[in-house]
Tab-separated table of C-alpha atoms and ligand atoms in Angstrom:
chain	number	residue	atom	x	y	z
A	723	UNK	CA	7.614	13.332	15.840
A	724	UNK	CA	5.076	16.078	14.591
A	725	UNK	CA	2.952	16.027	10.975
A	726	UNK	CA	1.741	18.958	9.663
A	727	UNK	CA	-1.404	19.159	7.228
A	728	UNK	CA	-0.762	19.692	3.473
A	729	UNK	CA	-3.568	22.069	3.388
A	730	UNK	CA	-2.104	23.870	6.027
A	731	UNK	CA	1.506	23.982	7.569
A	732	UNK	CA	0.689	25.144	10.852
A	733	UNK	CA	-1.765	22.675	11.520
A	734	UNK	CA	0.390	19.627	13.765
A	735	UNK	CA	0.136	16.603	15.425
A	736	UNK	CA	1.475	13.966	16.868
A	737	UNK	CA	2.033	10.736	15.814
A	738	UNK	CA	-0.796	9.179	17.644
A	739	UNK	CA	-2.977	11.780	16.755
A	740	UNK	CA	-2.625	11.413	13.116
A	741	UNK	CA	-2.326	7.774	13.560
A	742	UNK	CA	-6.019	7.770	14.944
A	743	UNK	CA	-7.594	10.963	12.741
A	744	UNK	CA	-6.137	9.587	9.272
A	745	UNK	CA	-6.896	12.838	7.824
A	746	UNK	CA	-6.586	15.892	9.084
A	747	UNK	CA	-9.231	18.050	10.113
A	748	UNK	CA	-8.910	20.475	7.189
A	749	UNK	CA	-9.024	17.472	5.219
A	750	UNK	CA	-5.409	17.447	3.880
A	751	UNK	CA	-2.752	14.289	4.411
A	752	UNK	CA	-0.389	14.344	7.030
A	753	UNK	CA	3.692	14.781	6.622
A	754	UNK	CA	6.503	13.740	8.647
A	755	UNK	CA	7.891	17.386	9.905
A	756	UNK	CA	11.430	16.283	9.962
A	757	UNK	CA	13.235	13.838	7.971
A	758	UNK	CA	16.485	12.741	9.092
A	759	UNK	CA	19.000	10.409	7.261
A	760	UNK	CA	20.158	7.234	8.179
A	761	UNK	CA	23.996	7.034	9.095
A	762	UNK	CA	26.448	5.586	6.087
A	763	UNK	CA	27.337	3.064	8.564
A	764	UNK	CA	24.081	1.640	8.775
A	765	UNK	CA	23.727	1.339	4.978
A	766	UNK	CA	27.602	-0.497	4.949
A	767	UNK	CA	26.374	-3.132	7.314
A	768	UNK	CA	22.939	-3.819	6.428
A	769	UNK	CA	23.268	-7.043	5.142
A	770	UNK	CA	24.449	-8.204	8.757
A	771	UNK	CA	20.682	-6.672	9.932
A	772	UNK	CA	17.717	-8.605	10.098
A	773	UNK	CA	14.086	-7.586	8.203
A	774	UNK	CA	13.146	-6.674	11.965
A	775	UNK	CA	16.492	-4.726	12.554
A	776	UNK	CA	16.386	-2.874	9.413
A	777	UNK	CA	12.646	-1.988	9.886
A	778	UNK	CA	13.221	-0.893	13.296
A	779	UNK	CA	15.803	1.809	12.395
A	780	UNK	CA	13.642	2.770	9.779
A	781	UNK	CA	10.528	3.745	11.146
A	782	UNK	CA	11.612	4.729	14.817
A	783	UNK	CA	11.721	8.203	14.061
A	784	UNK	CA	8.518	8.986	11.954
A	785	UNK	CA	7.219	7.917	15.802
A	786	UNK	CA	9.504	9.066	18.221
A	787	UNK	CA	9.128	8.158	21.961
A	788	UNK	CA	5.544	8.066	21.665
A	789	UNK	CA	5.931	4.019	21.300
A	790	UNK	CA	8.517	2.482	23.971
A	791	UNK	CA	11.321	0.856	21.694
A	792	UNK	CA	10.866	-2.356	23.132
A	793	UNK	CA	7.096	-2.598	21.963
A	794	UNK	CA	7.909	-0.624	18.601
A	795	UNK	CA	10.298	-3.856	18.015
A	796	UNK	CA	7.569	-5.967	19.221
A	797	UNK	CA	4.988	-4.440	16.442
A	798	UNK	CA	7.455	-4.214	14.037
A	799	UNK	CA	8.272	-8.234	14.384
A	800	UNK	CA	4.481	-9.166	14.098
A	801	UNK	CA	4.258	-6.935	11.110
A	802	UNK	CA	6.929	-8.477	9.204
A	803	UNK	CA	6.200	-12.668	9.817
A	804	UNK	CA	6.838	-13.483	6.497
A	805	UNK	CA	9.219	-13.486	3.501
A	806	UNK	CA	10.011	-10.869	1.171
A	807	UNK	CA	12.157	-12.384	-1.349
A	808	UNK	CA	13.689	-11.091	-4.202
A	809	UNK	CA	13.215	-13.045	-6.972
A	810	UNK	CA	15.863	-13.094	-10.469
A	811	UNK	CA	13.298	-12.880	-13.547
A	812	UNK	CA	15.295	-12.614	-16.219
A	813	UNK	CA	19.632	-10.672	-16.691
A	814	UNK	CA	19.319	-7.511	-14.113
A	815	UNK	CA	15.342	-7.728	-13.768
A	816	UNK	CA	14.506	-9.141	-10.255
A	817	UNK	CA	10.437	-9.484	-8.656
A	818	UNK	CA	10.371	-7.929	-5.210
A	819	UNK	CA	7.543	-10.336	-3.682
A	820	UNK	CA	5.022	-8.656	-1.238
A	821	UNK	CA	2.618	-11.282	-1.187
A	822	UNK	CA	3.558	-14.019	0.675
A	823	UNK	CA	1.182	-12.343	4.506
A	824	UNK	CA	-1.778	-13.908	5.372
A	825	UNK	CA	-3.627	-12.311	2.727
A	826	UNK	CA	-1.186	-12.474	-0.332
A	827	UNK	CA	-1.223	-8.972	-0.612
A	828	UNK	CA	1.473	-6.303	-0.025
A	829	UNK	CA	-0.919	-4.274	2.000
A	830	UNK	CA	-0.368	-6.619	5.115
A	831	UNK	CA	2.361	-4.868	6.077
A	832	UNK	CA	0.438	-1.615	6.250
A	833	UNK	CA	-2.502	-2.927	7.750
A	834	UNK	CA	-0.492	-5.116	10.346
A	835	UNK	CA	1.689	-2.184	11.884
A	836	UNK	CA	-1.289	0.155	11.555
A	837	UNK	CA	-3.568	-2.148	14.140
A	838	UNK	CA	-0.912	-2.989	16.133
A	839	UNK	CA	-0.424	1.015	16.552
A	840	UNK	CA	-3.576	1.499	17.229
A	841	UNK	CA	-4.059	-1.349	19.772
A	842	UNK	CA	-1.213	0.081	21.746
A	843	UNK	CA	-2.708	3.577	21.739
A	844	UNK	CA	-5.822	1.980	22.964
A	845	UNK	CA	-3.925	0.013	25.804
A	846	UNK	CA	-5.325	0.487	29.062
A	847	UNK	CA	-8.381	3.163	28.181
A	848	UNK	CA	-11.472	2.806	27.407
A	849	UNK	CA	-11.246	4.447	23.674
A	850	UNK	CA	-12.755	2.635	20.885
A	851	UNK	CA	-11.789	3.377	17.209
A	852	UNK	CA	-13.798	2.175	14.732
A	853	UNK	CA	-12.274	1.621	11.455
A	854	UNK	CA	-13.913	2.531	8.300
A	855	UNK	CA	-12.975	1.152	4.671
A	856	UNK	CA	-13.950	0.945	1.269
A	857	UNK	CA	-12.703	-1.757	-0.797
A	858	UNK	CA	-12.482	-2.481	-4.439
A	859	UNK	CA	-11.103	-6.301	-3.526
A	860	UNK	CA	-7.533	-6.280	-1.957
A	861	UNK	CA	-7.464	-3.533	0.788
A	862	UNK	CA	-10.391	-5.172	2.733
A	863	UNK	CA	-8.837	-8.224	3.044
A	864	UNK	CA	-5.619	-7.120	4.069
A	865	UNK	CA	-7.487	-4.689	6.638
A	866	UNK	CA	-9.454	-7.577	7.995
A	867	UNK	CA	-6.755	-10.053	8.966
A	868	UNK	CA	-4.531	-7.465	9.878
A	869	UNK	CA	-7.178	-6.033	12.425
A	870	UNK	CA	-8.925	-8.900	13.453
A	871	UNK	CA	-8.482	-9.708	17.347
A	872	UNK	CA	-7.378	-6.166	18.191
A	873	UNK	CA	-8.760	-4.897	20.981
A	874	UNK	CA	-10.628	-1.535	21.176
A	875	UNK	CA	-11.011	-1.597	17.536
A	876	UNK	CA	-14.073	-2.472	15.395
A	877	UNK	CA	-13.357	-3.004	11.506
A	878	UNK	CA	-16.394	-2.452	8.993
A	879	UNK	CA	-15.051	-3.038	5.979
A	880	UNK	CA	-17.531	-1.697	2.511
A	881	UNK	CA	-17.377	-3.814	-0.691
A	882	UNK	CA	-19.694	-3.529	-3.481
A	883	UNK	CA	-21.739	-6.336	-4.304
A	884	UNK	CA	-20.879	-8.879	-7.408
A	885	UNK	CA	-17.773	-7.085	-8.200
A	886	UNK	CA	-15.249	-8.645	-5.918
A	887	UNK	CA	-13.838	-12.185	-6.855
A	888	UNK	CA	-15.401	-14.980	-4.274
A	889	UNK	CA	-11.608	-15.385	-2.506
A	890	UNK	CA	-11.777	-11.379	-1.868
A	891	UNK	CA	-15.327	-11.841	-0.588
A	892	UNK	CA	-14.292	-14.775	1.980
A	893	UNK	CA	-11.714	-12.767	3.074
A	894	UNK	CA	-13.626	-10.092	3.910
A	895	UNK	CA	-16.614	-12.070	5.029
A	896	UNK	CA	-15.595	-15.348	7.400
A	897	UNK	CA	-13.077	-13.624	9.719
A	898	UNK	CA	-16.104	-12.758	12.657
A	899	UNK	CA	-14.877	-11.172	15.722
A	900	UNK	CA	-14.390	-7.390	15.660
A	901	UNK	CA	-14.482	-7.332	11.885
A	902	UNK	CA	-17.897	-6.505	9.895
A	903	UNK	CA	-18.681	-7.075	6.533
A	904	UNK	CA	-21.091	-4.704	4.599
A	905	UNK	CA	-22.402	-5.549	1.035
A	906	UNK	CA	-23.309	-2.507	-0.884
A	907	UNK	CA	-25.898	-2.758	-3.691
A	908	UNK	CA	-23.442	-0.827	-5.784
A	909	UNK	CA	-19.941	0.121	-7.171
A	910	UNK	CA	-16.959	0.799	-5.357
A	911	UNK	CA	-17.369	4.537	-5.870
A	912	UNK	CA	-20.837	4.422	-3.950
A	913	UNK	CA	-19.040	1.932	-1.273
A	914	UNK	CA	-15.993	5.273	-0.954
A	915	UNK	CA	-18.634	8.458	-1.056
A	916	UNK	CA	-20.727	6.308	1.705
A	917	UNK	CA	-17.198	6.422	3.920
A	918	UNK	CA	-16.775	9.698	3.275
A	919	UNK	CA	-19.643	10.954	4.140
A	920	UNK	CA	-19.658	9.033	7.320
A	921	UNK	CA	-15.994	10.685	8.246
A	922	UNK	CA	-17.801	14.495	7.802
A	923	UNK	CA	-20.719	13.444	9.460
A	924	UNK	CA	-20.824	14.792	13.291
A	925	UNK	CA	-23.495	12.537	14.373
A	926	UNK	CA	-20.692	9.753	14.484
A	927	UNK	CA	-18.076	11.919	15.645
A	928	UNK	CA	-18.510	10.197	19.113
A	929	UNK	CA	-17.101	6.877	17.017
A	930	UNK	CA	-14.071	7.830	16.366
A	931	UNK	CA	-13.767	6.872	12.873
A	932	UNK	CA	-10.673	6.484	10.908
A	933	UNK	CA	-9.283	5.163	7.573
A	934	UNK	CA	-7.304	2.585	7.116
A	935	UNK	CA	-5.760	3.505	3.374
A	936	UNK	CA	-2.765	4.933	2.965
A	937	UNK	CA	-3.395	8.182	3.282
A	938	UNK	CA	-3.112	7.085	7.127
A	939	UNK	CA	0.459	7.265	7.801
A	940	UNK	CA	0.855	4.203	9.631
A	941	UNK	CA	-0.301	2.406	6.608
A	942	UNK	CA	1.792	4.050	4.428
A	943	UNK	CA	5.226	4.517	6.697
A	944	UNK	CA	5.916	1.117	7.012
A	945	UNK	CA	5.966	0.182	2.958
A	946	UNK	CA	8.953	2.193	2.943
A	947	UNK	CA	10.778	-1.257	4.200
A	948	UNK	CA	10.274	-2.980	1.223
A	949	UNK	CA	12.888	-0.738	-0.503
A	950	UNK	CA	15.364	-1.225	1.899
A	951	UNK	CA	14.413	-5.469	1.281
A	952	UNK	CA	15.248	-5.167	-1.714
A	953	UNK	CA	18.690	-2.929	-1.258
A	954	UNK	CA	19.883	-5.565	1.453
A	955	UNK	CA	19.342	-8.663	-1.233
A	956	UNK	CA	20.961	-6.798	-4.496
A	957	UNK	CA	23.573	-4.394	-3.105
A	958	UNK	CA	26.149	-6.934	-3.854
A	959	UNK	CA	26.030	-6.444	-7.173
A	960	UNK	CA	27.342	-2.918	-6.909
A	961	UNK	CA	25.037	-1.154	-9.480
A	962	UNK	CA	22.457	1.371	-9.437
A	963	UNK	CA	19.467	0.120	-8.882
A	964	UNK	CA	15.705	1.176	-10.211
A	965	UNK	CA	12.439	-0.018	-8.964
A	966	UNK	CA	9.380	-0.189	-10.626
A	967	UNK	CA	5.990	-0.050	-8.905
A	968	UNK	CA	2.645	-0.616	-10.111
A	969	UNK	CA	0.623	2.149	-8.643
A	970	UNK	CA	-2.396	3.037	-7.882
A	971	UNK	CA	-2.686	5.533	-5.055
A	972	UNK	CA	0.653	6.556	-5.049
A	973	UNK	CA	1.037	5.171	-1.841
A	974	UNK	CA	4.071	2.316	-2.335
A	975	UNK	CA	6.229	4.680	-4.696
A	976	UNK	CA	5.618	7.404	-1.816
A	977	UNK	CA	7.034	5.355	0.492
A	978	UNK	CA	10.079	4.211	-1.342
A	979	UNK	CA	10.584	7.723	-2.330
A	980	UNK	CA	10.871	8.831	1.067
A	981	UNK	CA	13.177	5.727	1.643
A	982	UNK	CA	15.527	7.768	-0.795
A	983	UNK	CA	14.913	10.760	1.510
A	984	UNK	CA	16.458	8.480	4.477
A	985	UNK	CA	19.606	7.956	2.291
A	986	UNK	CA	19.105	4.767	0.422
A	987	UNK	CA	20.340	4.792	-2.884
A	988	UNK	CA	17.539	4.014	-5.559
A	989	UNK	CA	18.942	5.954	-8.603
A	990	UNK	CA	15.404	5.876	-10.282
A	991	UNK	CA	11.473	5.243	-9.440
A	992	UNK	CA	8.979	4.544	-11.982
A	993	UNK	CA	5.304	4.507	-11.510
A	994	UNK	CA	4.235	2.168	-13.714
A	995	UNK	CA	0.278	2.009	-13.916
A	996	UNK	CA	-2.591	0.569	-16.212
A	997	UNK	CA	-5.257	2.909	-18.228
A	998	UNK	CA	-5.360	5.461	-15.372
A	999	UNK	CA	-2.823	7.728	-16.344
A	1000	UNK	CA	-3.164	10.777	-14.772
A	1001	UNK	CA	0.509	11.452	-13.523
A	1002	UNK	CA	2.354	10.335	-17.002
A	1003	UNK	CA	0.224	12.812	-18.748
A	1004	UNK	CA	1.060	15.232	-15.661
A	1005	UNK	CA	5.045	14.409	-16.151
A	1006	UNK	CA	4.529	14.525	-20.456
A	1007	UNK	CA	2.145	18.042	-20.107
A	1008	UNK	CA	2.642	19.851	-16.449
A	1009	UNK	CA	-1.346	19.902	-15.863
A	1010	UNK	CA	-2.175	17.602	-13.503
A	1011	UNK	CA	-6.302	16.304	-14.727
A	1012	UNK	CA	-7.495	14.220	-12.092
A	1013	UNK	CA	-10.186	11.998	-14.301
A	1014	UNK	CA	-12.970	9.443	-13.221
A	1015	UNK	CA	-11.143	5.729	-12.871
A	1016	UNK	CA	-11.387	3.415	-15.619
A	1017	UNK	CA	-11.666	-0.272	-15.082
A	1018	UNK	CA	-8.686	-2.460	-16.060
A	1019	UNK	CA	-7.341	-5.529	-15.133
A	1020	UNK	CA	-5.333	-4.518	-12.563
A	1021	UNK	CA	-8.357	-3.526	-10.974
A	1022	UNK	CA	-6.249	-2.386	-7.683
A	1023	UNK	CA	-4.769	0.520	-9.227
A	1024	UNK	CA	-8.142	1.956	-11.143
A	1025	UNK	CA	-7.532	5.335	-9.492
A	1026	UNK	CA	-7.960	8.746	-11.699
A	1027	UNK	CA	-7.017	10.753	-8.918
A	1028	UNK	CA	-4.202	9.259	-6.685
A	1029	UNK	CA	-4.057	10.545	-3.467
A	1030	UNK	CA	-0.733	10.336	-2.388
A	1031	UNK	CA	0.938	12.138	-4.805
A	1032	UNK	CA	0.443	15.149	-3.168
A	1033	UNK	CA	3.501	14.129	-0.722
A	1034	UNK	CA	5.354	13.222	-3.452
A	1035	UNK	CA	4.799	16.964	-4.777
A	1036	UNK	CA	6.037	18.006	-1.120
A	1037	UNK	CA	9.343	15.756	-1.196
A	1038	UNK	CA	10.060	17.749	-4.239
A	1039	UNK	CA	9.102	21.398	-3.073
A	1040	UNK	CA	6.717	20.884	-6.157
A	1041	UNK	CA	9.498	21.429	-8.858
A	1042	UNK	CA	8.486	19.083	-11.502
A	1043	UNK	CA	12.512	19.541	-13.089
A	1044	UNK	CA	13.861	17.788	-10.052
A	1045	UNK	CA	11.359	15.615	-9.556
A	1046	UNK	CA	11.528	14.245	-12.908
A	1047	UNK	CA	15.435	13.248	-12.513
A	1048	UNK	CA	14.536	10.956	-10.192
A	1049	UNK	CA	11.269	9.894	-11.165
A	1050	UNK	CA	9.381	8.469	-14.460
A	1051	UNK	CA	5.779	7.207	-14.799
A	1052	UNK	CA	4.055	5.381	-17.915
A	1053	UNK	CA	1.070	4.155	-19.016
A	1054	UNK	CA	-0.147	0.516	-20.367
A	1055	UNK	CA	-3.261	-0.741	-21.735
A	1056	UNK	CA	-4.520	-4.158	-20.482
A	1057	UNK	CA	-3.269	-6.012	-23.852
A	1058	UNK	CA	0.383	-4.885	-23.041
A	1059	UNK	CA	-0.125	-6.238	-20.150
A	1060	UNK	CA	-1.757	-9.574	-21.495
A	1061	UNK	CA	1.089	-9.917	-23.436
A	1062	UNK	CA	3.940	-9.032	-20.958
A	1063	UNK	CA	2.199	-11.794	-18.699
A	1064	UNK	CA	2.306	-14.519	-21.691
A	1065	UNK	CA	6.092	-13.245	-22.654
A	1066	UNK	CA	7.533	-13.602	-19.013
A	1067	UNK	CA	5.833	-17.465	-18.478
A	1068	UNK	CA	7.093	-18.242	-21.867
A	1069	UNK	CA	10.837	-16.693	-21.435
A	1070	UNK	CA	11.426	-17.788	-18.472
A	1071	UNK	CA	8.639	-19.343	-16.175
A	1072	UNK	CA	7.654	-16.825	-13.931
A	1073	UNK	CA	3.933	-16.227	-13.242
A	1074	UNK	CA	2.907	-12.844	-13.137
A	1075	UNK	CA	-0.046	-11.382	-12.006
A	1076	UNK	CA	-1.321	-8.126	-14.156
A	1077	UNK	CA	-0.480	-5.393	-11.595
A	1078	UNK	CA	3.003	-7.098	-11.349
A	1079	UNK	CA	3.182	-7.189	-15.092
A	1080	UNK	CA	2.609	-3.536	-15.249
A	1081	UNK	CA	5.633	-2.574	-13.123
A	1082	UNK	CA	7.301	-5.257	-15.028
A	1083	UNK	CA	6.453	-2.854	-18.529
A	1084	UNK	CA	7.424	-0.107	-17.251
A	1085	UNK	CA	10.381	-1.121	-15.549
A	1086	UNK	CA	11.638	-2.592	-19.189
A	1087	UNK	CA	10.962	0.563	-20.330
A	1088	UNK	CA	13.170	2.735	-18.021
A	1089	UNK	CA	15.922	0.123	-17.802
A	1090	UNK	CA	16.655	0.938	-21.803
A	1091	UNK	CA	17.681	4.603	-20.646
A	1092	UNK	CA	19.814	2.886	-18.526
A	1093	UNK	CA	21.334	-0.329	-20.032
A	1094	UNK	CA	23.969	-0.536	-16.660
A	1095	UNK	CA	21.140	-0.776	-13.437
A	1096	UNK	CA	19.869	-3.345	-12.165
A	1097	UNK	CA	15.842	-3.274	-11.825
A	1098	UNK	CA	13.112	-4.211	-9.991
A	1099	UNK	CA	9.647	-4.708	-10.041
A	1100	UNK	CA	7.641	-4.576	-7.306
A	1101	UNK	CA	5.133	-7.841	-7.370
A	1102	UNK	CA	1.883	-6.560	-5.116
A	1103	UNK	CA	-0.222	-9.776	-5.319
A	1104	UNK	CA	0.097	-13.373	-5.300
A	1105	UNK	CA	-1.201	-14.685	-8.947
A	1106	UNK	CA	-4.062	-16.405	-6.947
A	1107	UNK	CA	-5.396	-13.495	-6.246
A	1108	UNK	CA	-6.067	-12.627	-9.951
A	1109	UNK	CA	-7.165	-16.273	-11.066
A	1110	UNK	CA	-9.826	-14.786	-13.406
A	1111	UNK	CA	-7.153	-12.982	-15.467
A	1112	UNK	CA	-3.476	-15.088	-14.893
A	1113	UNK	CA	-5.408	-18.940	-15.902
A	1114	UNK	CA	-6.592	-18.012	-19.082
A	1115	UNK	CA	-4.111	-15.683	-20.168
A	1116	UNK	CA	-1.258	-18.357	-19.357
A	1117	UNK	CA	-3.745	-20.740	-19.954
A	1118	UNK	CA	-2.562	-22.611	-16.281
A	1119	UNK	CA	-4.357	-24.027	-13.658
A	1120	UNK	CA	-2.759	-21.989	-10.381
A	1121	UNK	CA	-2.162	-24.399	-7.311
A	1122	UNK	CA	-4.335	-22.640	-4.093
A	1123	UNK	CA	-1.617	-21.829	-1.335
A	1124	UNK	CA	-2.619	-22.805	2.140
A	1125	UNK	CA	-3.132	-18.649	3.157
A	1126	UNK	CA	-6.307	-18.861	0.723
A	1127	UNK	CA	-7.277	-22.428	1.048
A	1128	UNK	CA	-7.565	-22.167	4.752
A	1129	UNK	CA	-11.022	-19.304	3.942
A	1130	UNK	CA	-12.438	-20.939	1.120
A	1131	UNK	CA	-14.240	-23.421	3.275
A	1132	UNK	CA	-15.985	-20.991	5.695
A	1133	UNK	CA	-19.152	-19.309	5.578
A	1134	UNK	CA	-19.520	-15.894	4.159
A	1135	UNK	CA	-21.555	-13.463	6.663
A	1136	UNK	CA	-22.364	-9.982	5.525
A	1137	UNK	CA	-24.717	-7.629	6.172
A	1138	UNK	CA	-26.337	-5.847	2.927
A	1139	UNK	CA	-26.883	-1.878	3.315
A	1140	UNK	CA	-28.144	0.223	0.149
A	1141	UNK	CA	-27.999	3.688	1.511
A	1142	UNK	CA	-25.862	5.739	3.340
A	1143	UNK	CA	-28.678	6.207	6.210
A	1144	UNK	CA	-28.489	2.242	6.158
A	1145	UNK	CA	-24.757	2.570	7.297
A	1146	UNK	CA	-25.497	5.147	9.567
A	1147	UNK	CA	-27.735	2.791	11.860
A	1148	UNK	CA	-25.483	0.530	11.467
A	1149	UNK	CA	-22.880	2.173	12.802
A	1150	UNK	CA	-24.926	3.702	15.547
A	1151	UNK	CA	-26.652	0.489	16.774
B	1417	LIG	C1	-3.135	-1.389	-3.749
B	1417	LIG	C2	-2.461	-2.151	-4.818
B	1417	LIG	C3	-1.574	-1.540	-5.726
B	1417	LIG	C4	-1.331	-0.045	-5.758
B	1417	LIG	O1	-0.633	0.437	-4.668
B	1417	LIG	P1	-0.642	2.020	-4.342
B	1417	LIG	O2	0.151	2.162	-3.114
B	1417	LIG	O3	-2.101	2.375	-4.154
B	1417	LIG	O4	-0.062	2.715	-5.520
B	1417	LIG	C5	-0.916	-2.339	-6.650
B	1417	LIG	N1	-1.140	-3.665	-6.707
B	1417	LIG	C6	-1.999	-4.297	-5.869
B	1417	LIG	C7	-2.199	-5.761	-6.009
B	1417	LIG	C8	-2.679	-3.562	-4.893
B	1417	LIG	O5	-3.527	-4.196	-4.077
């Protein structure tokens, strides 16, 4: 399978090569070429298929024969270990779980299939890859266990210092092995132009640095599963179905919109995101204002400029009358979400976490234009995660689950940087 640039068509690749630049050269994202359809008899059956099954069918051509299918099925069983269930809420609102990988965070799956990718790339050479990320709390975390013991990869992993919670930090911080921890005396911004920079800078070119966000495409292919998950558990309903995600980059809704490309049928996405609201006012105006990020509570999604929308443009030849058919985003402040976190616990029990609350909002929202669907919300984090915000506003004390207790014993080691030159040697030493 071949990916072109979205700067520039004729620029293509492989799927190891875009697997191991991340971006392209001319700095745009990469894009599947061809997208083919799944057969009808494959959606008929699919509750017969396992998680693996399904996921194997799904993926195997965005690689192509560039991965053997017997190791593709091998990758694609480590990647999925662990449940994704689907979880009734309240009448026709169900909780799509992501969070119950080793990190509690839906961006295992990504960074899981995106190692194991890379390790087999690596197999047998000499190549090393070194990883490079910025975090803001959850990616890092999810990068780190899903890269840790794979060989002919180093992970340095960015966070800025004082503004990650102290389970992100141990996360990052006590794995060892090929995975580095830098503390930056500053925001997450600094922690992302300091990666950047690295990425343009040819002194390191011998490194062979690459990104492990989703604008890689093995980090963002594989989220398209969780779309399918969620098909498999409600299809037996026999409605149309909407899903809900709380976004940030763009990168989850991306995937599941692509899922649609492959034939599932999702009658309706919505984007559902906190302060940052650049694509509602793009969908309400037709400008599209990419702003600074503003810091909410559902600090994973503070993004004013998300990059993967860009291939959400391209799945709709960038006509914003189609697109909108299918698609619907809106906006919530942090006290709607407050108070869609209290009024789920008190209706019926379920603990939400804010970014989960958010695609709760805005799934309520959409689901009143459509009063016969069934919806769903995706649920990106375990509530453990966001302890600072979920106690007091439900005013609960959360029970630890073994994934987090099993870190919060160990000793943080970090090394603190405070310039970019700082990285540099760091990275050249
Ligand atoms: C990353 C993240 C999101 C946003 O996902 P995108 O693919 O960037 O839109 C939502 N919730 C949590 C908990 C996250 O970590």
């Amino acid at each position: 399978m071949n990916y072109y640039s979205l700067n520039n068509k004729n620029t293509k690749v492989s799927f190891q090569e875009a697997v191991i630049q991340g971006l392209a050269p001319d700095r745009g994202l990469y894009f599947p070429e061809k997208i083919a359809p799944l057969s009808q008899s494959f959606f008929d059956t699919i509750e017969n298929l396992s998680n693996e099954e399904i996921a194997f069918e799904v993926i195997k051509q965005f690689v192509g024969n560039e991965i053997p299918e017997i190791e593709l099925k091998q990758i694609v069983a480590e990647t999925l270990c662990f449940d994704f269930p689907c979880v009734s809420v309240e009448e026709n609102v169900y909780s799509l779980e992501l969070y119950h990988g080793p990190t509690m965070a839906f961006k295992d799956v990504g960074a899981r299939f995106m190692s194991r990718c890379l390790a087999y790339f690596n197999k047998g050479k000499d190549l090393k890859n070194t990883v490079l990320v910025a975090t803001s709390g959850d990616t890092g975390g999810a990068v780190a266990s899903g890269f840790l013991g794979v060989k002919g990869v180093e992970v340095v992993i960015l966070y800025p210092s004082g503004k990650v919670s102290d389970i992100q930090e141990r996360q990052l911080t006590t794995l060892g092995q090929n995975i580095t921890a830098l503390e930056v005396d500053g925001v997450f911004d600094d922690c992302q132009d300091m990666v950047k920079q690295a990425f343009l800078d040819s002194d390191l070119k011998y490194k062979n640095l690459t990104s492990a966000n989703s604008i890689n495409i093995a980090r963002w292919l594989p989220q398209m599963f969780y779309f399918f998950f969620a098909y498999k558990a409600l299809k037996k309903y026999n409605k149309p179905l909407i899903v809900s995600c709380p976004s940030g980059n763009f990168g989850n809704i991306c995937a599941g919109i692509l899922a649609k490309k492959l034939g599932l049928p999702l009658t309706h996405f919505v984007a559902a995101t906190n302060a940052n609201d650049t694509v509602s006012k793009f969908l309400e105006n037709g400008i599209y204002d990419a702003k600074p990020s503003v810091a909410t509570i559902s600090n994973a999604m503070d993004v004013g400029n998300p990059s993967n929308f860009i291939r959400i443009q391209e799945m709709y030849s960038n006509d914003l009358k189609e697109f909108s058919k299918d698609f619907s985003s809106y906006s919530f402040t942090d006290e709607e979400t407050k108070s869609a976190m209290k009024d789920i616990f008190s209706n019926t029990g379920y603990i939400a976490e804010p970014h989960g609350a958010v695609g709760y909002l805005g799934l309520k929202k959409e689901l009143k234009k459509h009063p016969n669907c069934i919806g769903i919300f995706l649920e990106t984090a375990h509530p453990i995660k966001f302890l600072d915000v979920v106690e007091p506003v439900l005013n609960i004390t959360l029970e630890i689950p073994k994934q987090i207790e099993s870190v919060l014993g160990k000793e943080k080691i970090r090394v603190k940087i405070n310039s970019y030159n700082e990285l540099k040697q760091f990275l050249i030493q």
